[in-house]
mmCIF file of N, CA and C in Angstrom:
data_model
loop_
_atom_site.group_PDB
_atom_site.id
_atom_site.type_symbol
_atom_site.label_atom_id
_atom_site.label_comp_id
_atom_site.label_asym_id
_atom_site.label_seq_id
_atom_site.Cartn_x
_atom_site.Cartn_y
_atom_site.Cartn_z
ATOM 1 N N MET W 1418 44.252 11.276 -2.686
ATOM 2 C CA MET W 1418 44.441 12.475 -1.896
ATOM 3 C C MET W 1418 43.216 13.374 -2.101
ATOM 4 N N GLY W 1419 42.649 13.791 -0.965
ATOM 5 C CA GLY W 1419 41.482 14.591 -1.007
ATOM 6 C C GLY W 1419 41.732 16.073 -1.295
ATOM 7 N N VAL W 1420 40.713 16.769 -1.644
ATOM 8 C CA VAL W 1420 40.762 18.189 -1.892
ATOM 9 C C VAL W 1420 40.534 18.949 -0.634
ATOM 10 N N PRO W 1421 41.444 19.816 -0.201
ATOM 11 C CA PRO W 1421 41.110 20.612 1.015
ATOM 12 C C PRO W 1421 39.871 21.473 0.840
ATOM 13 N N PHE W 1422 39.138 21.599 1.916
ATOM 14 C CA PHE W 1422 37.895 22.338 1.813
ATOM 15 C C PHE W 1422 38.220 23.867 1.512
ATOM 16 N N GLU W 1423 39.406 24.318 1.790
ATOM 17 C CA GLU W 1423 39.677 25.741 1.540
ATOM 18 C C GLU W 1423 39.642 26.036 0.070
ATOM 19 N N ALA W 1424 39.863 25.015 -0.763
ATOM 20 C CA ALA W 1424 39.918 25.229 -2.217
ATOM 21 C C ALA W 1424 38.499 25.445 -2.727
ATOM 22 N N LEU W 1425 37.455 24.924 -2.013
ATOM 23 C CA LEU W 1425 36.093 25.023 -2.477
ATOM 24 C C LEU W 1425 35.482 26.329 -2.191
ATOM 25 N N ILE W 1426 36.007 27.088 -1.284
ATOM 26 C CA ILE W 1426 35.460 28.448 -0.923
ATOM 27 C C ILE W 1426 35.447 29.393 -2.141
ATOM 28 N N PRO W 1427 36.565 29.552 -2.896
ATOM 29 C CA PRO W 1427 36.503 30.425 -4.022
ATOM 30 C C PRO W 1427 35.494 30.029 -5.078
ATOM 31 N N TYR W 1428 35.369 28.699 -5.274
ATOM 32 C CA TYR W 1428 34.355 28.225 -6.219
ATOM 33 C C TYR W 1428 32.925 28.583 -5.775
ATOM 34 N N GLY W 1429 32.687 28.443 -4.488
ATOM 35 C CA GLY W 1429 31.426 28.876 -3.944
ATOM 36 C C GLY W 1429 31.156 30.318 -4.122
ATOM 37 N N ILE W 1430 32.152 31.121 -3.945
ATOM 38 C CA ILE W 1430 31.995 32.589 -4.123
ATOM 39 C C ILE W 1430 31.684 32.899 -5.639
ATOM 40 N N ILE W 1431 32.471 32.254 -6.546
ATOM 41 C CA ILE W 1431 32.208 32.440 -7.955
ATOM 42 C C ILE W 1431 30.839 32.071 -8.364
ATOM 43 N N VAL W 1432 30.365 30.860 -7.957
ATOM 44 C CA VAL W 1432 29.027 30.421 -8.248
ATOM 45 C C VAL W 1432 27.995 31.354 -7.664
ATOM 46 N N GLY W 1433 28.199 31.784 -6.486
ATOM 47 C CA GLY W 1433 27.243 32.700 -5.850
ATOM 48 C C GLY W 1433 27.162 34.054 -6.555
ATOM 49 N N MET W 1434 28.297 34.564 -7.018
ATOM 50 C CA MET W 1434 28.328 35.873 -7.739
ATOM 51 C C MET W 1434 27.631 35.700 -9.094
ATOM 52 N N PHE W 1435 27.853 34.572 -9.784
ATOM 53 C CA PHE W 1435 27.052 34.378 -11.032
ATOM 54 C C PHE W 1435 25.588 34.311 -10.771
ATOM 55 N N GLY W 1436 25.151 33.608 -9.751
ATOM 56 C CA GLY W 1436 23.749 33.534 -9.391
ATOM 57 C C GLY W 1436 23.158 34.891 -9.025
ATOM 58 N N LEU W 1437 23.949 35.630 -8.266
ATOM 59 C CA LEU W 1437 23.502 36.956 -7.851
ATOM 60 C C LEU W 1437 23.331 37.897 -9.057
ATOM 61 N N THR W 1438 24.278 37.904 -9.948
ATOM 62 C CA THR W 1438 24.174 38.811 -11.123
ATOM 63 C C THR W 1438 23.083 38.330 -12.066
ATOM 64 N N GLY W 1439 22.853 36.999 -12.204
ATOM 65 C CA GLY W 1439 21.736 36.534 -13.025
ATOM 66 C C GLY W 1439 20.430 36.942 -12.452
ATOM 67 N N ALA W 1440 20.264 36.839 -11.109
ATOM 68 C CA ALA W 1440 19.054 37.189 -10.454
ATOM 69 C C ALA W 1440 18.844 38.714 -10.605
ATOM 70 N N GLY W 1441 19.901 39.490 -10.452
ATOM 71 C CA GLY W 1441 19.850 40.918 -10.591
ATOM 72 C C GLY W 1441 19.388 41.374 -11.983
ATOM 73 N N LEU W 1442 19.960 40.728 -12.994
ATOM 74 C CA LEU W 1442 19.620 41.042 -14.388
ATOM 75 C C LEU W 1442 18.157 40.704 -14.667
ATOM 76 N N THR W 1443 17.726 39.526 -14.165
ATOM 77 C CA THR W 1443 16.315 39.224 -14.351
ATOM 78 C C THR W 1443 15.362 40.213 -13.651
ATOM 79 N N ALA W 1444 15.711 40.670 -12.448
ATOM 80 C CA ALA W 1444 14.935 41.591 -11.704
ATOM 81 C C ALA W 1444 14.866 42.969 -12.458
ATOM 82 N N VAL W 1445 15.983 43.384 -12.976
ATOM 83 C CA VAL W 1445 16.032 44.693 -13.727
ATOM 84 C C VAL W 1445 15.208 44.581 -14.991
ATOM 85 N N LYS W 1446 15.308 43.538 -15.722
ATOM 86 C CA LYS W 1446 14.439 43.338 -16.906
ATOM 87 C C LYS W 1446 13.010 43.286 -16.590
ATOM 88 N N TRP W 1447 12.652 42.580 -15.467
ATOM 89 C CA TRP W 1447 11.278 42.479 -15.038
ATOM 90 C C TRP W 1447 10.698 43.842 -14.627
ATOM 91 N N LEU W 1448 11.440 44.598 -13.934
ATOM 92 C CA LEU W 1448 11.026 45.916 -13.474
ATOM 93 C C LEU W 1448 10.885 46.875 -14.646
ATOM 94 N N GLY W 1449 11.896 46.784 -15.568
ATOM 95 C CA GLY W 1449 11.851 47.682 -16.765
ATOM 96 C C GLY W 1449 10.783 47.356 -17.739
ATOM 97 N N ASN W 1450 10.142 46.179 -17.648
ATOM 98 C CA ASN W 1450 9.068 45.793 -18.541
ATOM 99 C C ASN W 1450 7.704 45.767 -17.852
ATOM 100 N N ASP W 1451 7.605 46.543 -16.771
ATOM 101 C CA ASP W 1451 6.316 46.647 -16.013
ATOM 102 C C ASP W 1451 5.805 45.338 -15.513
ATOM 103 N N GLY W 1452 6.755 44.487 -15.042
ATOM 104 C CA GLY W 1452 6.350 43.246 -14.444
ATOM 105 C C GLY W 1452 6.009 42.116 -15.451
ATOM 106 N N LYS W 1453 6.384 42.311 -16.680
ATOM 107 C CA LYS W 1453 6.147 41.300 -17.723
ATOM 108 C C LYS W 1453 7.464 40.793 -18.187
ATOM 109 N N LYS W 1454 7.407 39.603 -18.864
ATOM 110 C CA LYS W 1454 8.624 39.030 -19.409
ATOM 111 C C LYS W 1454 9.214 39.940 -20.519
ATOM 112 N N ALA W 1455 10.519 39.903 -20.679
ATOM 113 C CA ALA W 1455 11.164 40.768 -21.674
ATOM 114 C C ALA W 1455 10.767 40.265 -23.086
ATOM 115 N N ARG W 1456 10.624 41.214 -23.972
ATOM 116 C CA ARG W 1456 10.318 40.830 -25.381
ATOM 117 C C ARG W 1456 11.599 40.454 -26.119
ATOM 118 N N TRP W 1457 11.470 39.572 -27.044
ATOM 119 C CA TRP W 1457 12.610 39.180 -27.849
ATOM 120 C C TRP W 1457 12.135 39.011 -29.288
ATOM 121 N N ASN W 1458 13.082 39.121 -30.274
ATOM 122 C CA ASN W 1458 12.836 38.974 -31.684
ATOM 123 C C ASN W 1458 11.785 39.994 -32.127
ATOM 124 N N ARG W 1459 12.016 41.248 -31.736
ATOM 125 C CA ARG W 1459 11.053 42.334 -32.125
ATOM 126 C C ARG W 1459 11.367 42.732 -33.614
ATOM 127 N N ASP W 1460 10.328 42.836 -34.411
ATOM 128 C CA ASP W 1460 10.420 43.334 -35.711
ATOM 129 C C ASP W 1460 9.922 44.756 -35.811
ATOM 130 N N LEU W 1461 9.785 45.250 -37.025
ATOM 131 C CA LEU W 1461 9.313 46.705 -37.184
ATOM 132 C C LEU W 1461 7.899 46.914 -36.635
ATOM 133 N N TRP W 1462 7.046 45.936 -36.877
ATOM 134 C CA TRP W 1462 5.660 46.095 -36.418
ATOM 135 C C TRP W 1462 5.612 46.179 -34.860
ATOM 136 N N ASP W 1463 6.451 45.312 -34.172
ATOM 137 C CA ASP W 1463 6.416 45.402 -32.722
ATOM 138 C C ASP W 1463 6.984 46.736 -32.286
ATOM 139 N N ARG W 1464 7.995 47.295 -32.860
ATOM 140 C CA ARG W 1464 8.530 48.573 -32.464
ATOM 141 C C ARG W 1464 7.524 49.685 -32.675
ATOM 142 N N VAL W 1465 6.783 49.627 -33.807
ATOM 143 C CA VAL W 1465 5.805 50.697 -34.050
ATOM 144 C C VAL W 1465 4.681 50.549 -33.064
ATOM 145 N N MET W 1466 4.276 49.350 -32.720
ATOM 146 C CA MET W 1466 3.222 49.173 -31.693
ATOM 147 C C MET W 1466 3.664 49.643 -30.277
ATOM 148 N N MET W 1467 5.010 49.394 -29.970
ATOM 149 C CA MET W 1467 5.497 49.862 -28.734
ATOM 150 C C MET W 1467 5.529 51.354 -28.643
ATOM 151 N N GLU W 1468 5.882 52.065 -29.753
ATOM 152 C CA GLU W 1468 5.811 53.548 -29.831
ATOM 153 C C GLU W 1468 4.379 54.012 -29.609
ATOM 154 N N ARG W 1469 3.444 53.322 -30.224
ATOM 155 C CA ARG W 1469 2.056 53.731 -30.110
ATOM 156 C C ARG W 1469 1.555 53.610 -28.658
ATOM 157 N N ASP W 1470 1.886 52.450 -28.033
ATOM 158 C CA ASP W 1470 1.571 52.222 -26.622
ATOM 159 C C ASP W 1470 2.204 53.293 -25.730
ATOM 160 N N LEU W 1471 3.438 53.641 -26.009
ATOM 161 C CA LEU W 1471 4.099 54.684 -25.237
ATOM 162 C C LEU W 1471 3.346 56.041 -25.347
ATOM 163 N N ARG W 1472 2.931 56.364 -26.562
ATOM 164 C CA ARG W 1472 2.172 57.640 -26.736
ATOM 165 C C ARG W 1472 0.795 57.579 -26.065
ATOM 166 N N ILE W 1473 0.142 56.410 -26.028
ATOM 167 C CA ILE W 1473 -1.224 56.352 -25.433
ATOM 168 C C ILE W 1473 -1.095 56.229 -23.962
ATOM 169 N N THR W 1474 -0.271 55.395 -23.426
ATOM 170 C CA THR W 1474 -0.244 55.129 -22.023
ATOM 171 C C THR W 1474 0.885 55.660 -21.219
ATOM 172 N N GLY W 1475 1.920 56.055 -21.903
ATOM 173 C CA GLY W 1475 3.144 56.504 -21.260
ATOM 174 C C GLY W 1475 4.060 55.419 -20.836
ATOM 175 N N SER W 1476 3.825 54.166 -21.286
ATOM 176 C CA SER W 1476 4.661 52.963 -20.988
ATOM 177 C C SER W 1476 4.819 52.150 -22.241
ATOM 178 N N LEU W 1477 5.993 51.623 -22.466
ATOM 179 C CA LEU W 1477 6.274 50.799 -23.658
ATOM 180 C C LEU W 1477 5.413 49.511 -23.567
ATOM 181 N N ARG W 1478 5.099 49.037 -22.374
ATOM 182 C CA ARG W 1478 4.411 47.730 -22.249
ATOM 183 C C ARG W 1478 2.951 47.943 -21.884
ATOM 184 N N GLY W 1479 2.519 49.128 -21.579
ATOM 185 C CA GLY W 1479 1.163 49.418 -21.235
ATOM 186 C C GLY W 1479 0.225 49.388 -22.428
ATOM 187 N N GLN W 1480 -1.000 48.872 -22.215
ATOM 188 C CA GLN W 1480 -1.986 48.898 -23.243
ATOM 189 C C GLN W 1480 -3.283 49.475 -22.678
ATOM 190 N N SER W 1481 -4.065 50.012 -23.578
ATOM 191 C CA SER W 1481 -5.297 50.592 -23.103
ATOM 192 C C SER W 1481 -6.498 49.945 -23.845
ATOM 193 N N GLY W 1482 -7.520 49.749 -23.089
ATOM 194 C CA GLY W 1482 -8.784 49.127 -23.687
ATOM 195 C C GLY W 1482 -9.826 50.170 -24.156
ATOM 196 N N ASN W 1483 -9.437 51.406 -23.970
ATOM 197 C CA ASN W 1483 -10.459 52.464 -24.290
ATOM 198 C C ASN W 1483 -10.729 52.514 -25.858
ATOM 199 N N ALA W 1484 -11.975 52.781 -26.183
ATOM 200 C CA ALA W 1484 -12.322 52.773 -27.611
ATOM 201 C C ALA W 1484 -11.927 54.041 -28.223
ATOM 202 N N GLU W 1485 -11.738 55.088 -27.465
ATOM 203 C CA GLU W 1485 -11.310 56.374 -28.020
ATOM 204 C C GLU W 1485 -9.939 56.771 -27.470
ATOM 205 N N ALA W 1486 -9.162 57.429 -28.309
ATOM 206 C CA ALA W 1486 -7.826 57.890 -27.909
ATOM 207 C C ALA W 1486 -7.929 58.989 -26.902
ATOM 208 N N PRO W 1487 -6.942 59.101 -26.010
ATOM 209 C CA PRO W 1487 -7.008 60.185 -25.023
ATOM 210 C C PRO W 1487 -6.839 61.520 -25.679
ATOM 211 N N LYS W 1488 -7.162 62.588 -24.923
ATOM 212 C CA LYS W 1488 -7.014 64.003 -25.399
ATOM 213 C C LYS W 1488 -5.545 64.242 -25.656
ATOM 214 N N GLY W 1489 -5.301 64.923 -26.803
ATOM 215 C CA GLY W 1489 -3.961 65.274 -27.166
ATOM 216 C C GLY W 1489 -3.284 64.221 -28.069
ATOM 217 N N PHE W 1490 -3.942 63.066 -28.186
ATOM 218 C CA PHE W 1490 -3.342 62.071 -29.043
ATOM 219 C C PHE W 1490 -3.352 62.389 -30.481
ATOM 220 N N GLU W 1491 -4.379 63.213 -30.928
ATOM 221 C CA GLU W 1491 -4.375 63.593 -32.323
ATOM 222 C C GLU W 1491 -3.162 64.513 -32.725
ATOM 223 N N LEU W 1492 -2.565 65.091 -31.713
ATOM 224 C CA LEU W 1492 -1.361 65.969 -31.955
ATOM 225 C C LEU W 1492 -0.093 65.214 -31.786
ATOM 226 N N SER W 1493 -0.165 64.019 -31.296
ATOM 227 C CA SER W 1493 1.012 63.173 -31.054
ATOM 228 C C SER W 1493 1.363 62.384 -32.284
ATOM 229 N N ASN W 1494 2.057 63.028 -33.137
ATOM 230 C CA ASN W 1494 2.403 62.412 -34.455
ATOM 231 C C ASN W 1494 3.690 61.563 -34.380
ATOM 232 N N PRO W 1495 3.583 60.318 -34.741
ATOM 233 C CA PRO W 1495 4.814 59.509 -34.646
ATOM 234 C C PRO W 1495 5.754 59.726 -35.907
ATOM 235 N N TRP W 1496 5.348 60.422 -36.859
ATOM 236 C CA TRP W 1496 6.186 60.599 -38.058
ATOM 237 C C TRP W 1496 7.394 61.466 -37.748
ATOM 238 N N LYS W 1497 8.558 61.026 -38.165
ATOM 239 C CA LYS W 1497 9.772 61.762 -37.946
ATOM 240 C C LYS W 1497 10.194 62.473 -39.253
ATOM 241 N N VAL W 1498 10.629 63.731 -39.139
ATOM 242 C CA VAL W 1498 10.962 64.449 -40.349
ATOM 243 C C VAL W 1498 12.474 64.483 -40.458
#
């Protein structure tokens, strides 16, 4: 006895919704990381460098090749009291 094709429609909807949410999550992560892959397994050093990049460039993933820090960086103290 065959399976009626009407039974396959809900499975197609379920698979489509999983695919749509997976693609949406990937897009949100990509946009949130300035078009780069998401970081994983970050340790303390990575978090400190991300804070430094945020203070220098205004973006967690941005990096600067300038030899000198921008104006006002000397007053941008990362130490928390």
